Short mmCIF file of C-alpha atoms and ligand atoms in Angstrom, two decimals:
data_model
loop_
_atom_site.label_atom_id
_atom_site.label_comp_id
_atom_site.label_asym_id
_atom_site.label_seq_id
_atom_site.Cartn_x
_atom_site.Cartn_y
_atom_site.Cartn_z
CA MET R 1 129.19 95.61 81.64
CA ILE R 2 125.65 96.12 82.76
CA LYS R 3 122.75 93.95 81.67
CA ILE R 4 119.20 95.15 81.14
CA SER R 5 116.33 92.90 82.15
CA PRO R 6 112.99 94.41 81.08
CA SER R 7 110.10 93.31 83.29
CA ILE R 8 107.21 92.00 81.22
CA LEU R 9 104.88 92.86 84.09
CA ALA R 10 104.56 96.23 82.36
CA SER R 11 103.87 94.75 78.93
CA ASP R 12 100.55 94.42 77.11
CA PHE R 13 99.42 90.93 78.19
CA ALA R 14 97.04 90.74 75.24
CA ASN R 15 100.08 90.89 72.95
CA LEU R 16 102.78 89.11 74.94
CA GLU R 17 104.56 87.56 71.95
CA LYS R 18 104.84 90.91 70.18
CA GLU R 19 105.99 92.63 73.38
CA ILE R 20 108.71 90.06 74.07
CA LYS R 21 110.00 90.24 70.51
CA LYS R 22 110.04 94.02 70.83
CA ILE R 23 112.34 94.03 73.88
CA ASP R 24 114.45 91.22 72.44
CA GLU R 25 115.13 93.31 69.33
CA ALA R 26 115.58 96.45 71.44
CA GLY R 27 118.62 94.91 73.14
CA ALA R 28 117.30 93.24 76.30
CA ASP R 29 119.95 90.96 77.81
CA LEU R 30 117.50 89.02 79.97
CA ILE R 31 113.72 88.80 80.22
CA HIS R 32 112.51 89.59 83.74
CA ILE R 33 109.45 87.57 84.71
CA ASP R 34 107.59 88.53 87.88
CA VAL R 35 105.59 85.74 89.47
CA MET R 36 103.26 86.85 92.28
CA ASP R 37 101.05 84.62 94.41
CA GLY R 38 98.78 87.03 96.27
CA CYS R 39 100.29 85.85 99.60
CA PHE R 40 103.91 86.91 99.69
CA VAL R 41 102.89 90.07 97.85
CA PRO R 42 99.45 91.68 97.62
CA ASN R 43 99.05 91.01 93.91
CA ILE R 44 98.70 88.05 91.54
CA SER R 45 100.44 88.14 88.17
CA PHE R 46 100.88 84.92 86.16
CA GLY R 47 102.53 81.56 86.55
CA LEU R 48 103.92 78.41 84.97
CA PRO R 49 101.69 77.95 81.90
CA VAL R 50 102.31 81.52 80.76
CA ILE R 51 106.08 81.13 81.13
CA SER R 52 106.03 77.86 79.15
CA ALA R 53 103.97 79.53 76.45
CA ILE R 54 106.30 82.51 76.00
CA ARG R 55 109.47 80.39 76.04
CA LYS R 56 109.19 80.04 72.28
CA CYS R 57 109.15 83.83 71.71
CA THR R 58 112.85 84.49 72.42
CA ASP R 59 116.20 82.82 73.05
CA LYS R 60 117.14 85.37 75.73
CA PRO R 61 117.56 83.95 79.24
CA PHE R 62 114.49 83.97 81.47
CA ASP R 63 115.19 85.81 84.71
CA VAL R 64 112.36 84.55 86.92
CA HIS R 65 111.64 86.60 90.06
CA LEU R 66 109.51 84.53 92.41
CA MET R 67 107.43 86.64 94.75
CA ILE R 68 105.76 83.59 96.24
CA ASP R 69 105.74 81.95 99.65
CA ALA R 70 107.77 78.74 100.02
CA PRO R 71 109.20 78.92 96.48
CA GLU R 72 111.12 75.67 97.11
CA ARG R 73 107.90 73.80 96.22
CA TYR R 74 108.08 74.88 92.58
CA ILE R 75 111.75 75.13 91.56
CA GLU R 76 111.68 72.11 89.26
CA GLU R 77 108.45 73.25 87.65
CA PHE R 78 109.93 76.66 86.85
CA LYS R 79 112.96 75.01 85.32
CA LYS R 80 110.67 72.89 83.12
CA ALA R 81 108.79 76.03 82.11
CA GLY R 82 112.04 77.57 80.84
CA ALA R 83 113.67 79.53 83.66
CA ASP R 84 117.42 80.18 83.44
CA ILE R 85 117.77 82.23 86.61
CA ILE R 86 115.47 81.74 89.58
CA THR R 87 115.43 84.40 92.29
CA VAL R 88 113.70 83.72 95.59
CA HIS R 89 113.04 86.17 98.39
CA ALA R 90 115.10 85.62 101.53
CA GLU R 91 111.92 86.37 103.50
CA ALA R 92 109.83 83.75 101.66
CA THR R 93 111.75 80.56 102.29
CA ARG R 94 112.52 78.95 105.65
CA HIS R 95 115.69 77.28 104.44
CA LEU R 96 117.32 79.80 102.14
CA HIS R 97 120.58 77.87 101.82
CA ARG R 98 118.83 74.64 100.85
CA THR R 99 116.54 76.41 98.37
CA LEU R 100 119.51 78.02 96.61
CA GLN R 101 121.33 74.68 96.58
CA SER R 102 118.35 73.06 94.89
CA ILE R 103 118.21 75.77 92.21
CA LYS R 104 121.92 75.32 91.47
CA ALA R 105 121.66 71.53 91.52
CA LEU R 106 119.27 71.84 88.56
CA GLY R 107 121.94 73.74 86.62
CA LEU R 108 120.24 77.12 86.97
CA LYS R 109 121.54 80.40 88.34
CA ALA R 110 120.29 81.21 91.83
CA GLY R 111 119.30 84.66 93.03
CA VAL R 112 118.38 86.00 96.48
CA ALA R 113 116.04 88.99 96.68
CA LEU R 114 115.93 91.44 99.58
CA ASN R 115 112.92 93.61 100.34
CA PRO R 116 113.61 97.27 101.15
CA GLY R 117 113.09 96.46 104.86
CA THR R 118 115.35 93.39 104.90
CA ASP R 119 118.87 93.56 106.30
CA GLU R 120 121.51 92.58 103.74
CA SER R 121 123.29 90.43 106.34
CA VAL R 122 120.91 87.53 105.49
CA ILE R 123 123.07 86.82 102.43
CA LYS R 124 126.30 86.48 104.40
CA TYR R 125 126.24 82.70 104.84
CA VAL R 126 124.70 81.80 101.48
CA LEU R 127 127.08 83.66 99.19
CA ASP R 128 128.71 80.46 97.96
CA GLN R 129 125.29 79.30 96.71
CA THR R 130 124.37 82.64 95.13
CA ASP R 131 124.87 83.91 91.57
CA MET R 132 122.89 87.12 91.97
CA VAL R 133 121.61 89.34 94.77
CA LEU R 134 118.46 91.30 93.93
CA VAL R 135 118.17 94.50 95.92
CA MET R 136 114.52 95.56 95.67
CA THR R 137 114.35 99.29 95.14
CA VAL R 138 110.57 99.32 95.74
CA ASN R 139 108.36 97.07 97.84
CA PRO R 140 107.52 94.07 95.64
CA GLY R 141 104.04 93.58 94.25
CA PHE R 142 103.43 96.26 91.66
CA GLY R 143 105.05 97.93 88.70
CA GLY R 144 105.25 101.69 88.31
CA GLN R 145 106.17 102.55 91.92
CA LYS R 146 108.56 105.23 93.08
CA PHE R 147 112.22 104.33 93.64
CA ILE R 148 113.16 104.19 97.37
CA PRO R 149 116.45 106.16 97.77
CA GLU R 150 117.53 104.40 101.02
CA THR R 151 118.18 101.28 98.97
CA VAL R 152 121.26 102.84 97.36
CA ASP R 153 123.22 102.45 100.57
CA LYS R 154 122.15 98.81 100.71
CA ILE R 155 123.53 98.19 97.22
CA ARG R 156 126.91 99.46 98.43
CA ARG R 157 126.79 97.21 101.49
CA VAL R 158 125.85 94.19 99.40
CA LYS R 159 128.79 94.92 97.12
CA GLU R 160 131.09 94.97 100.16
CA LEU R 161 129.71 91.64 101.39
CA ILE R 162 130.20 90.07 97.96
CA GLY R 163 133.83 91.17 97.80
CA ASP R 164 135.66 89.57 94.87
CA ARG R 165 133.13 86.78 94.32
CA ASN R 166 131.53 86.50 90.90
CA ILE R 167 128.01 87.52 91.98
CA ASP R 168 125.76 89.93 90.10
CA ILE R 169 123.85 92.72 91.85
CA GLN R 170 120.40 93.24 90.40
CA VAL R 171 118.09 96.16 91.16
CA ASP R 172 114.35 96.18 90.57
CA GLY R 173 111.70 98.84 90.93
CA GLY R 174 111.24 102.44 89.90
CA ILE R 175 114.30 102.52 87.66
CA SER R 176 114.60 104.44 84.39
CA ALA R 177 117.36 106.07 82.33
CA ALA R 178 116.84 109.16 84.52
CA ASN R 179 118.00 107.54 87.77
CA VAL R 180 119.90 104.42 86.72
CA SER R 181 123.35 105.97 87.18
CA VAL R 182 122.92 106.22 90.96
CA VAL R 183 122.37 102.45 91.29
CA ILE R 184 125.15 101.62 88.83
CA ASP R 185 127.56 103.87 90.75
CA ALA R 186 126.61 102.03 93.94
CA GLY R 187 127.49 98.67 92.36
CA ALA R 188 124.44 97.30 90.53
CA ASN R 189 125.15 95.57 87.21
CA VAL R 190 121.81 93.96 86.29
CA ILE R 191 119.04 96.49 85.84
CA VAL R 192 115.36 95.58 85.85
CA ALA R 193 112.96 98.11 84.38
CA GLY R 194 109.30 97.60 83.56
CA SER R 195 107.27 100.73 82.96
CA ALA R 196 110.29 102.81 81.90
CA ILE R 197 110.96 100.45 78.98
CA PHE R 198 107.45 99.38 77.99
CA ASN R 199 105.95 102.87 78.27
CA ALA R 200 108.80 104.59 76.44
CA PRO R 201 108.15 105.77 72.87
CA SER R 202 111.16 103.63 71.89
CA ALA R 203 112.21 100.67 74.05
CA LYS R 204 115.55 100.58 72.23
CA GLU R 205 116.31 104.22 73.01
CA GLU R 206 115.47 103.72 76.69
CA ILE R 207 117.69 100.61 76.88
CA ASP R 208 120.53 102.35 75.02
CA LYS R 209 120.28 105.34 77.35
CA MET R 210 120.49 103.05 80.40
CA LYS R 211 123.52 101.25 79.02
CA SER R 212 125.27 104.50 78.16
CA CYS R 213 125.12 105.61 81.81
CA VAL R 214 127.95 103.20 82.64
CA THR R 215 130.56 105.33 80.98
CA LYS R 216 129.51 108.51 82.79
C1 DX5 Y 301 107.81 94.63 91.40
C2 DX5 Y 301 108.48 93.81 90.35
C3 DX5 Y 301 109.20 94.59 89.35
C4 DX5 Y 301 108.36 95.55 88.53
C5 DX5 Y 301 109.21 96.71 88.16
O1 DX5 Y 301 107.31 93.80 92.36
O2 DX5 Y 301 109.41 92.92 90.93
O3 DX5 Y 301 109.98 93.76 88.49
O4 DX5 Y 301 107.84 94.97 87.38
O5 DX5 Y 301 108.43 97.64 87.54
P1 DX5 Y 301 108.87 99.16 87.38
O6 DX5 Y 301 110.17 99.16 86.63
O7 DX5 Y 301 107.75 99.75 86.61
O8 DX5 Y 301 109.00 99.73 88.75
ZN1 ZN Y 302 110.83 91.81 89.61
#
């Protein structure tokens, strides 16, 4: 079973409540929330007060993707704001193992994100602390970028490293119903899509199309 996690980075920020209800009703399994600090990535999005404010708009789990330096400083705050899954970048934290431990100790799911240029071997010794590996399929920082095809091989390698452990593989960046089957075939089971879903004439149709690719 694949899960779809629409990224609200591509939504209309002037109508966030309406946009979140739209993807909730369209069949989103998770709500992907991109937090950017202007240091780890060259863009600033939104932070804690916005997440707290939108928590009331849906019961779907909040899949919080932290593109911030030293994310360990804010784990508790993101839990308080309503996060269910917190994903940190392997490149952004000095003590990846400890950071994942602290996410799990709070009863949340812990994710590790890998930039396109990052070797997947960094996850090897933290797998027992990991619920999800996020393979970035674009360089983080912006929505609407072009999918990087070299990342498909990385998804396969991550799947091999995971073996029979119960760990999700998430992909994020440049994904739409048109190319989702290649990442699913490689082993991804949690699909993030921003512009493809929010810019589609029907979010539900786009989500349904993505889910139907599994059976192909
Ligand atoms: C990029 C973000 C993504 C982004 C995806 O840094 O992590 O979640 O919103 O947007 P699309 O699907 O438009 O590439
Ligand atoms: Zn993201």
